[in-house]
PDB file of C-alpha atoms in Angstrom:
ATOM      1  CA  MET A   3      18.320 107.983  85.433  1.00 59.00           C
ATOM      2  CA  HIS A   4      20.133 106.132  83.296  1.00 54.00           C
ATOM      3  CA  THR A   5      19.324 102.147  83.713  1.00 56.00           C
ATOM      4  CA  ILE A   6      22.350  99.039  83.372  1.00 51.00           C
ATOM      5  CA  GLU A   7      20.804  95.641  83.134  1.00 54.00           C
ATOM      6  CA  LEU A   8      22.646  93.444  84.667  1.00 51.00           C
ATOM      7  CA  ASP A   9      24.696  90.373  82.293  1.00 50.00           C
ATOM      8  CA  PRO A  10      27.747  88.569  85.252  1.00 48.00           C
ATOM      9  CA  THR A  11      29.871  88.474  81.820  1.00 47.00           C
ATOM     10  CA  LEU A  12      30.577  92.010  81.153  1.00 44.00           C
ATOM     11  CA  SER A  13      33.051  93.841  83.735  1.00 51.00           C
ATOM     12  CA  GLN A  14      32.497  97.423  83.588  1.00 50.00           C
ATOM     13  CA  THR A  15      28.513  96.822  84.548  1.00 52.00           C
ATOM     14  CA  LEU A  16      29.725  96.267  88.277  1.00 52.00           C
ATOM     15  CA  ALA A  17      32.275  99.710  87.548  1.00 53.00           C
ATOM     16  CA  ALA A  18      29.101 101.279  86.067  1.00 51.00           C
ATOM     17  CA  ALA A  19      27.515 101.200  89.515  1.00 50.00           C
ATOM     18  CA  ARG A  20      30.358 101.935  90.897  1.00 53.00           C
ATOM     19  CA  GLU A  21      30.490 105.210  89.154  1.00 56.00           C
ATOM     20  CA  PRO A  22      30.510 108.247  91.135  1.00 65.00           C
ATOM     21  CA  GLY A  23      26.425 109.110  92.437  1.00 92.00           C
ATOM     22  CA  LEU A  24      23.899 107.191  93.577  1.00 97.00           C
ATOM     23  CA  THR A  25      23.306 103.875  91.710  1.00 97.00           C
ATOM     24  CA  LEU A  26      20.102 101.392  93.523  1.00 98.00           C
ATOM     25  CA  ILE A  27      19.935  98.346  92.512  1.00 97.00           C
ATOM     26  CA  ILE A  28      16.440  97.227  92.317  1.00 97.00           C
ATOM     27  CA  GLY A  29      14.017  93.629  91.198  1.00 95.00           C
ATOM     28  CA  ASN A  30      11.252  94.084  87.961  1.00 96.00           C
ATOM     29  CA  LYS A  31       9.339  96.250  88.471  1.00 97.00           C
ATOM     30  CA  ASN A  32       6.366  94.631  88.047  1.00 97.00           C
ATOM     31  CA  TYR A  33       6.741  92.438  91.294  1.00 96.00           C
ATOM     32  CA  SER A  34       9.652  94.297  93.945  1.00 96.00           C
ATOM     33  CA  SER A  35       7.584  96.053  96.038  1.00 97.00           C
ATOM     34  CA  TRP A  36      10.659  96.507  98.389  1.00 96.00           C
ATOM     35  CA  SER A  37      12.240  97.751  94.977  1.00 97.00           C
ATOM     36  CA  MET A  38       9.192 100.336  94.019  1.00 98.00           C
ATOM     37  CA  ARG A  39       9.439 101.706  97.431  1.00 98.00           C
ATOM     38  CA  PRO A  40      12.988 104.357  97.792  1.00 98.00           C
ATOM     39  CA  TRP A  41      12.878 104.364  94.187  1.00 98.00           C
ATOM     40  CA  VAL A  42       9.568 106.217  93.888  1.00 98.00           C
ATOM     41  CA  ALA A  43      10.924 108.472  96.602  1.00 98.00           C
ATOM     42  CA  MET A  44      14.755 109.178  94.415  1.00 98.00           C
ATOM     43  CA  THR A  45      12.304 109.912  91.399  1.00 98.00           C
ATOM     44  CA  ALA A  46       9.915 111.805  93.101  1.00 98.00           C
ATOM     45  CA  PHE A  47      12.563 113.855  94.737  1.00 98.00           C
ATOM     46  CA  ALA A  48      14.528 114.650  91.392  1.00 97.00           C
ATOM     47  CA  ILE A  49      17.606 112.561  93.270  1.00 98.00           C
ATOM     48  CA  PRO A  50      19.705 111.355  90.495  1.00 97.00           C
ATOM     49  CA  PHE A  51      20.570 108.106  90.630  1.00 97.00           C
ATOM     50  CA  HIS A  52      22.145 105.022  87.987  1.00 96.00           C
ATOM     51  CA  GLU A  53      19.395 102.296  87.669  1.00 97.00           C
ATOM     52  CA  VAL A  54      20.161  98.053  88.201  1.00 96.00           C
ATOM     53  CA  ARG A  55      17.916  95.653  87.785  1.00 95.00           C
ATOM     54  CA  VAL A  56      18.347  92.233  87.993  1.00 93.00           C
ATOM     55  CA  LEU A  57      16.217  89.645  87.768  1.00 90.00           C
ATOM     56  CA  LEU A  58      14.219  87.907  90.453  1.00 91.00           C
ATOM     57  CA  ASP A  59      13.322  83.878  90.713  1.00 86.00           C
ATOM     58  CA  GLN A  60      16.008  83.806  87.875  1.00 86.00           C
ATOM     59  CA  PRO A  61      19.266  80.934  88.206  1.00 86.00           C
ATOM     60  CA  ASP A  62      21.726  83.192  88.587  1.00 89.00           C
ATOM     61  CA  THR A  63      19.931  85.655  90.919  1.00 89.00           C
ATOM     62  CA  ALA A  64      21.344  85.412  94.010  1.00 88.00           C
ATOM     63  CA  ASN A  65      24.616  85.793  92.796  1.00 89.00           C
ATOM     64  CA  ASN A  66      24.094  88.926  91.036  1.00 87.00           C
ATOM     65  CA  ILE A  67      22.900  90.221  94.286  1.00 91.00           C
ATOM     66  CA  ALA A  68      25.346  89.381  96.245  1.00 88.00           C
ATOM     67  CA  ARG A  69      27.930  91.962  93.912  1.00 90.00           C
ATOM     68  CA  TYR A  70      25.980  94.632  95.991  1.00 91.00           C
ATOM     69  CA  SER A  71      24.966  92.862  98.897  1.00 87.00           C
ATOM     70  CA  ALA A  72      26.007  90.305 100.680  1.00 86.00           C
ATOM     71  CA  SER A  73      21.882  90.623 102.393  1.00 89.00           C
ATOM     72  CA  GLY A  74      21.342  88.224  98.727  1.00 88.00           C
ATOM     73  CA  ARG A  75      18.546  91.330  98.412  1.00 91.00           C
ATOM     74  CA  VAL A  76      17.152  93.916  96.676  1.00 96.00           C
ATOM     75  CA  PRO A  77      17.251  97.324  97.340  1.00 97.00           C
ATOM     76  CA  VAL A  78      20.710  98.497  97.545  1.00 97.00           C
ATOM     77  CA  LEU A  79      21.885 101.939  97.243  1.00 97.00           C
ATOM     78  CA  LEU A  80      25.553 102.325  96.644  1.00 97.00           C
ATOM     79  CA  ALA A  81      27.052 105.248  97.319  1.00 97.00           C
ATOM     80  CA  GLY A  82      30.237 105.511  96.723  1.00 93.00           C
ATOM     81  CA  ASP A  83      31.749 103.434  99.444  1.00 93.00           C
ATOM     82  CA  ILE A  84      28.340 103.182 101.367  1.00 95.00           C
ATOM     83  CA  THR A  85      26.155 100.171 100.653  1.00 96.00           C
ATOM     84  CA  ILE A  86      22.728 100.551 102.495  1.00 97.00           C
ATOM     85  CA  TRP A  87      20.515  97.288 101.469  1.00 96.00           C
ATOM     86  CA  ASP A  88      17.598  98.134 103.569  1.00 96.00           C
ATOM     87  CA  SER A  89      14.376 100.143 102.137  1.00 97.00           C
ATOM     88  CA  LEU A  90      13.687 101.788 105.667  1.00 98.00           C
ATOM     89  CA  ALA A  91      17.170 102.284 106.164  1.00 98.00           C
ATOM     90  CA  ILE A  92      17.483 103.811 102.247  1.00 98.00           C
ATOM     91  CA  CYS A  93      14.964 106.255 102.557  1.00 98.00           C
ATOM     92  CA  GLU A  94      16.258 108.081 106.084  1.00 98.00           C
ATOM     93  CA  TYR A  95      20.175 108.514 104.454  1.00 98.00           C
ATOM     94  CA  LEU A  96      18.930 110.281 101.535  1.00 98.00           C
ATOM     95  CA  ALA A  97      17.158 112.319 104.501  1.00 98.00           C
ATOM     96  CA  GLU A  98      19.857 112.746 106.039  1.00 97.00           C
ATOM     97  CA  GLN A  99      22.327 113.770 102.733  1.00 97.00           C
ATOM     98  CA  PHE A 100      19.305 115.846 100.156  1.00 98.00           C
ATOM     99  CA  PRO A 101      17.791 117.906 103.473  1.00 97.00           C
ATOM    100  CA  ASP A 102      16.522 121.052 101.285  1.00 98.00           C
ATOM    101  CA  LYS A 103      14.078 118.544  99.553  1.00 98.00           C
ATOM    102  CA  HIS A 104      12.358 116.934 102.651  1.00 98.00           C
ATOM    103  CA  LEU A 105      11.317 113.896 102.082  1.00 98.00           C
ATOM    104  CA  TRP A 106       9.914 113.331 105.692  1.00 98.00           C
ATOM    105  CA  PRO A 107       7.141 115.993 106.641  1.00 98.00           C
ATOM    106  CA  GLN A 108       8.826 119.683 107.799  1.00 97.00           C
ATOM    107  CA  ASP A 109       6.389 118.860 110.878  1.00 97.00           C
ATOM    108  CA  VAL A 110       7.572 117.873 114.157  1.00 98.00           C
ATOM    109  CA  ALA A 111       4.550 115.250 115.097  1.00 97.00           C
ATOM    110  CA  ALA A 112       4.118 115.213 111.823  1.00 98.00           C
ATOM    111  CA  ARG A 113       7.078 113.144 110.589  1.00 98.00           C
ATOM    112  CA  ALA A 114       7.021 111.215 114.229  1.00 98.00           C
ATOM    113  CA  LEU A 115       3.256 109.695 112.714  1.00 98.00           C
ATOM    114  CA  ALA A 116       5.370 109.391 109.453  1.00 98.00           C
ATOM    115  CA  ARG A 117       7.906 107.543 110.527  1.00 98.00           C
ATOM    116  CA  SER A 118       5.657 105.059 112.828  1.00 98.00           C
ATOM    117  CA  VAL A 119       3.589 104.223 109.857  1.00 98.00           C
ATOM    118  CA  CYS A 120       6.314 103.631 107.845  1.00 98.00           C
ATOM    119  CA  ALA A 121       8.061 101.382 110.384  1.00 98.00           C
ATOM    120  CA  GLU A 122       4.755  99.418 110.853  1.00 98.00           C
ATOM    121  CA  MET A 123       3.978  99.086 107.000  1.00 97.00           C
ATOM    122  CA  HIS A 124       8.270  97.587 107.262  1.00 96.00           C
ATOM    123  CA  ALA A 125       7.842  94.924 109.829  1.00 96.00           C
ATOM    124  CA  GLY A 126       4.076  94.083 109.907  1.00 96.00           C
ATOM    125  CA  PHE A 127       1.026  92.814 107.217  1.00 98.00           C
ATOM    126  CA  ALA A 128       2.982  89.612 106.330  1.00 97.00           C
ATOM    127  CA  SER A 129      -0.485  88.024 105.358  1.00 97.00           C
ATOM    128  CA  LEU A 130      -1.101  90.996 102.696  1.00 98.00           C
ATOM    129  CA  ARG A 131       2.532  90.434 101.372  1.00 96.00           C
ATOM    130  CA  THR A 132       1.812  86.350 101.485  1.00 95.00           C
ATOM    131  CA  THR A 133      -1.296  86.302 100.192  1.00 96.00           C
ATOM    132  CA  MET A 134      -1.510  88.974  97.309  1.00 97.00           C
ATOM    133  CA  PRO A 135       2.009  89.730  96.489  1.00 96.00           C
ATOM    134  CA  MET A 136       3.441  93.196  94.297  1.00 97.00           C
ATOM    135  CA  ASN A 137       1.657  91.531  90.749  1.00 97.00           C
ATOM    136  CA  VAL A 138       1.396  95.223  88.743  1.00 98.00           C
ATOM    137  CA  ARG A 139       0.495  92.967  85.398  1.00 97.00           C
ATOM    138  CA  ALA A 140      -2.223  91.415  86.643  1.00 96.00           C
ATOM    139  CA  HIS A 141      -5.848  91.649  87.102  1.00 96.00           C
ATOM    140  CA  LEU A 142      -6.820  89.364  90.286  1.00 97.00           C
ATOM    141  CA  PRO A 143     -10.445  90.396  92.089  1.00 97.00           C
ATOM    142  CA  GLY A 144     -11.076  88.727  95.051  1.00 95.00           C
ATOM    143  CA  LYS A 145      -8.258  87.010  95.842  1.00 96.00           C
ATOM    144  CA  GLY A 146      -6.045  86.509  98.589  1.00 95.00           C
ATOM    145  CA  ARG A 147      -8.246  87.438 100.770  1.00 95.00           C
ATOM    146  CA  THR A 148      -8.148  85.423 104.178  1.00 97.00           C
ATOM    147  CA  PRO A 149      -9.280  86.592 107.166  1.00 97.00           C
ATOM    148  CA  ASP A 150      -5.638  88.032 108.720  1.00 98.00           C
ATOM    149  CA  THR A 151      -5.261  89.590 105.027  1.00 98.00           C
ATOM    150  CA  GLN A 152      -8.668  91.680 105.331  1.00 97.00           C
ATOM    151  CA  ALA A 153      -7.460  92.042 108.689  1.00 98.00           C
ATOM    152  CA  ASP A 154      -4.542  93.920 106.909  1.00 98.00           C
ATOM    153  CA  ILE A 155      -6.540  95.746 104.705  1.00 98.00           C
ATOM    154  CA  GLY A 156      -8.454  97.342 107.535  1.00 98.00           C
ATOM    155  CA  ARG A 157      -5.387  98.435 109.915  1.00 98.00           C
ATOM    156  CA  ILE A 158      -3.637 100.015 106.432  1.00 98.00           C
ATOM    157  CA  SER A 159      -7.368 102.093 106.213  1.00 98.00           C
ATOM    158  CA  GLU A 160      -6.942 103.092 109.220  1.00 98.00           C
ATOM    159  CA  ILE A 161      -3.668 104.250 109.135  1.00 98.00           C
ATOM    160  CA  TRP A 162      -4.022 106.301 105.715  1.00 98.00           C
ATOM    161  CA  GLU A 163      -7.004 107.854 107.291  1.00 97.00           C
ATOM    162  CA  GLU A 164      -5.817 109.613 109.956  1.00 97.00           C
ATOM    163  CA  CYS A 165      -2.963 110.069 108.365  1.00 98.00           C
ATOM    164  CA  LEU A 166      -5.102 112.596 105.445  1.00 97.00           C
ATOM    165  CA  SER A 167      -7.761 113.711 107.863  1.00 97.00           C
ATOM    166  CA  ARG A 168      -5.038 115.509 110.159  1.00 97.00           C
ATOM    167  CA  PHE A 169      -1.954 116.230 107.836  1.00 97.00           C
ATOM    168  CA  GLY A 170      -3.706 116.012 104.376  1.00 92.00           C
ATOM    169  CA  HIS A 171      -4.701 118.750 103.664  1.00 89.00           C
ATOM    170  CA  ASN A 172      -2.651 118.135  99.873  1.00 86.00           C
ATOM    171  CA  GLY A 173      -3.855 115.301  99.394  1.00 94.00           C
ATOM    172  CA  PHE A 174      -1.128 113.179 100.682  1.00 98.00           C
ATOM    173  CA  LEU A 175      -0.657 111.534 103.858  1.00 98.00           C
ATOM    174  CA  PHE A 176       1.304 114.508 105.031  1.00 98.00           C
ATOM    175  CA  GLY A 177       0.457 117.129 102.525  1.00 96.00           C
ATOM    176  CA  ASP A 178       3.250 117.146 100.315  1.00 97.00           C
ATOM    177  CA  PHE A 179       4.191 114.015  99.231  1.00 98.00           C
ATOM    178  CA  SER A 180       7.042 112.356 101.259  1.00 98.00           C
ATOM    179  CA  ILE A 181       8.800 108.845 101.912  1.00 98.00           C
ATOM    180  CA  ALA A 182       5.716 107.509 103.876  1.00 98.00           C
ATOM    181  CA  ASP A 183       3.477 107.900 100.323  1.00 98.00           C
ATOM    182  CA  ALA A 184       6.517 106.244  98.949  1.00 98.00           C
ATOM    183  CA  PHE A 185       6.335 103.430 101.546  1.00 98.00           C
ATOM    184  CA  PHE A 186       2.459 102.843 100.717  1.00 98.00           C
ATOM    185  CA  ALA A 187       3.057 102.651  96.948  1.00 98.00           C
ATOM    186  CA  PRO A 188       3.884  99.060  96.400  1.00 98.00           C
ATOM    187  CA  VAL A 189       0.214  98.886  98.578  1.00 98.00           C
ATOM    188  CA  VAL A 190      -1.311 100.876  96.089  1.00 98.00           C
ATOM    189  CA  THR A 191      -0.790  98.522  93.034  1.00 98.00           C
ATOM    190  CA  ARG A 192      -1.932  96.072  94.603  1.00 98.00           C
ATOM    191  CA  PHE A 193      -5.419  96.963  95.921  1.00 98.00           C
ATOM    192  CA  GLN A 194      -5.436  97.814  92.389  1.00 98.00           C
ATOM    193  CA  THR A 195      -4.474  94.475  91.495  1.00 98.00           C
ATOM    194  CA  TYR A 196      -6.329  92.323  93.819  1.00 98.00           C
ATOM    195  CA  GLY A 197      -9.533  94.613  93.579  1.00 98.00           C
ATOM    196  CA  VAL A 198      -9.790  96.390  96.820  1.00 98.00           C
ATOM    197  CA  VAL A 199     -12.796  97.834  97.654  1.00 97.00           C
ATOM    198  CA  LEU A 200     -11.909 101.354  99.597  1.00 97.00           C
ATOM    199  CA  PRO A 201     -14.245 104.122 100.434  1.00 96.00           C
ATOM    200  CA  PRO A 202     -14.299 106.903  99.039  1.00 96.00           C
ATOM    201  CA  ALA A 203     -11.740 109.274 100.330  1.00 96.00           C
ATOM    202  CA  LEU A 204      -9.091 106.520 100.439  1.00 97.00           C
ATOM    203  CA  SER A 205      -9.895 105.235  97.043  1.00 97.00           C
ATOM    204  CA  ALA A 206      -9.587 109.099  95.627  1.00 97.00           C
ATOM    205  CA  TYR A 207      -5.932 108.466  97.696  1.00 98.00           C
ATOM    206  CA  CYS A 208      -5.613 105.817  96.294  1.00 98.00           C
ATOM    207  CA  GLU A 209      -5.813 107.696  92.148  1.00 98.00           C
ATOM    208  CA  ARG A 210      -3.618 110.422  93.098  1.00 98.00           C
ATOM    209  CA  MET A 211      -1.292 107.883  94.103  1.00 98.00           C
ATOM    210  CA  ARG A 212      -0.672 106.006  90.579  1.00 98.00           C
ATOM    211  CA  ASN A 213      -1.267 109.542  88.965  1.00 98.00           C
ATOM    212  CA  HIS A 214       2.160 110.698  90.505  1.00 98.00           C
ATOM    213  CA  PRO A 215       4.390 110.845  88.278  1.00 98.00           C
ATOM    214  CA  ALA A 216       6.834 108.885  90.191  1.00 98.00           C
ATOM    215  CA  VAL A 217       4.544 106.038  90.512  1.00 98.00           C
ATOM    216  CA  ALA A 218       2.946 106.514  86.649  1.00 98.00           C
ATOM    217  CA  ARG A 219       6.520 105.743  85.597  1.00 98.00           C
ATOM    218  CA  TRP A 220       7.073 102.738  87.986  1.00 98.00           C
ATOM    219  CA  ILE A 221       3.280 101.338  86.493  1.00 98.00           C
ATOM    220  CA  GLU A 222       4.226 102.328  82.932  1.00 98.00           C
ATOM    221  CA  GLU A 223       7.755 100.859  83.099  1.00 98.00           C
ATOM    222  CA  ALA A 224       6.243  97.288  84.870  1.00 98.00           C
ATOM    223  CA  LEU A 225       3.388  96.817  82.370  1.00 97.00           C
ATOM    224  CA  ALA A 226       6.179  97.024  80.068  1.00 97.00           C
ATOM    225  CA  GLU A 227       8.420  93.857  80.979  1.00 95.00           C
ATOM    226  CA  THR A 228       8.308  91.649  79.918  1.00 92.00           C
ATOM    227  CA  GLU A 229       9.370  88.824  82.516  1.00 85.00           C
ATOM    228  CA  VAL A 230       7.405  86.430  84.375  1.00 86.00           C
ATOM    229  CA  ALA A 231       9.238  85.189  87.635  1.00 76.00           C
ATOM    230  CA  GLY A 232       7.501  81.485  88.166  1.00 65.00           C
ATOM    231  CA  LYS A 233       6.993  82.205  92.379  1.00 65.00           C
ATOM    232  CA  HIS A 234       5.611  85.167  91.602  1.00 63.00           C
ATOM    233  CA  GLU A 235       2.799  84.421  89.658  1.00 69.00           C
ATOM    234  CA  ASP A 236       1.912  80.976  91.465  1.00 58.00           C
ATOM    235  CA  GLU A 237       0.938  84.172  94.287  1.00 50.00           C
ATOM    236  CA  THR A 238       3.099  81.998  96.940  1.00 42.00           C
ATOM    237  CA  PRO A 239       5.219  84.158  99.425  1.00 42.00           C
ATOM    238  CA  GLY A 240       7.925  86.814  98.774  1.00 42.00           C
ATOM    239  CA  ASP A 241      11.120  84.835  98.151  1.00 40.00           C
ATOM    240  CA  GLU A 242      14.068  85.659  99.618  1.00 40.00           C
ATOM    241  CA  THR A 243      15.904  88.407  97.399  1.00 48.00           C
ATOM    242  CA  HIS A 244      13.995  91.463  97.858  1.00 52.00           C
ATOM    243  CA  ASP A 245      13.734  92.679 100.915  1.00 53.00           C
ATOM    244  CA  GLU A 246      10.258  91.914 102.368  1.00 47.00           C
TER     245      GLU A 246
END
């Protein structure tokens, strides 16, 4: 994977992003939970791609993202002349393009449940997103525990317990690592940041997730970032520049 830091003064940056192959436009790894999802999926399944990182909460952020997508949000996947600007749509496209990699579970019932829980993650848990924004570098135990957020934590726990009990024979939600695990990877980082205490089986799942090579690499690179996005550090809701 080749990483490009976006510099709007360099025309070759845009040219490089449109070269053959796949290019994933992401935000800061410390903050951008939706960028994490397709990035982790592509890395976990060894799908080659170029990475372009656009810093969030900067004066030129919106203009830089607009170079790639009119949606004004990241992540964005460029696949030749195709532009895909939604995290779940990106993962569905990848599953179609690389069927031999089995990004979704092969079992019909497991696949249906996996798609359902990803859709729920994609559309729901607004309180968790608002009161516990992703910040891998931070350590904020106990913060953000509103009743609605606690209800979100409870529902996520129910999802994990059901998936692991029914299909998690190899330690991940549906046995082998899948898009579903990638979709919940940012939640795992949030639970660590905010010190969420879980039952032993779910704590073990979170540990397996953090130790997965793709997730561990994202976390390592997030911890190495030095940029600060003020809106995220202030624990305000995610801004309009990332898909959340």
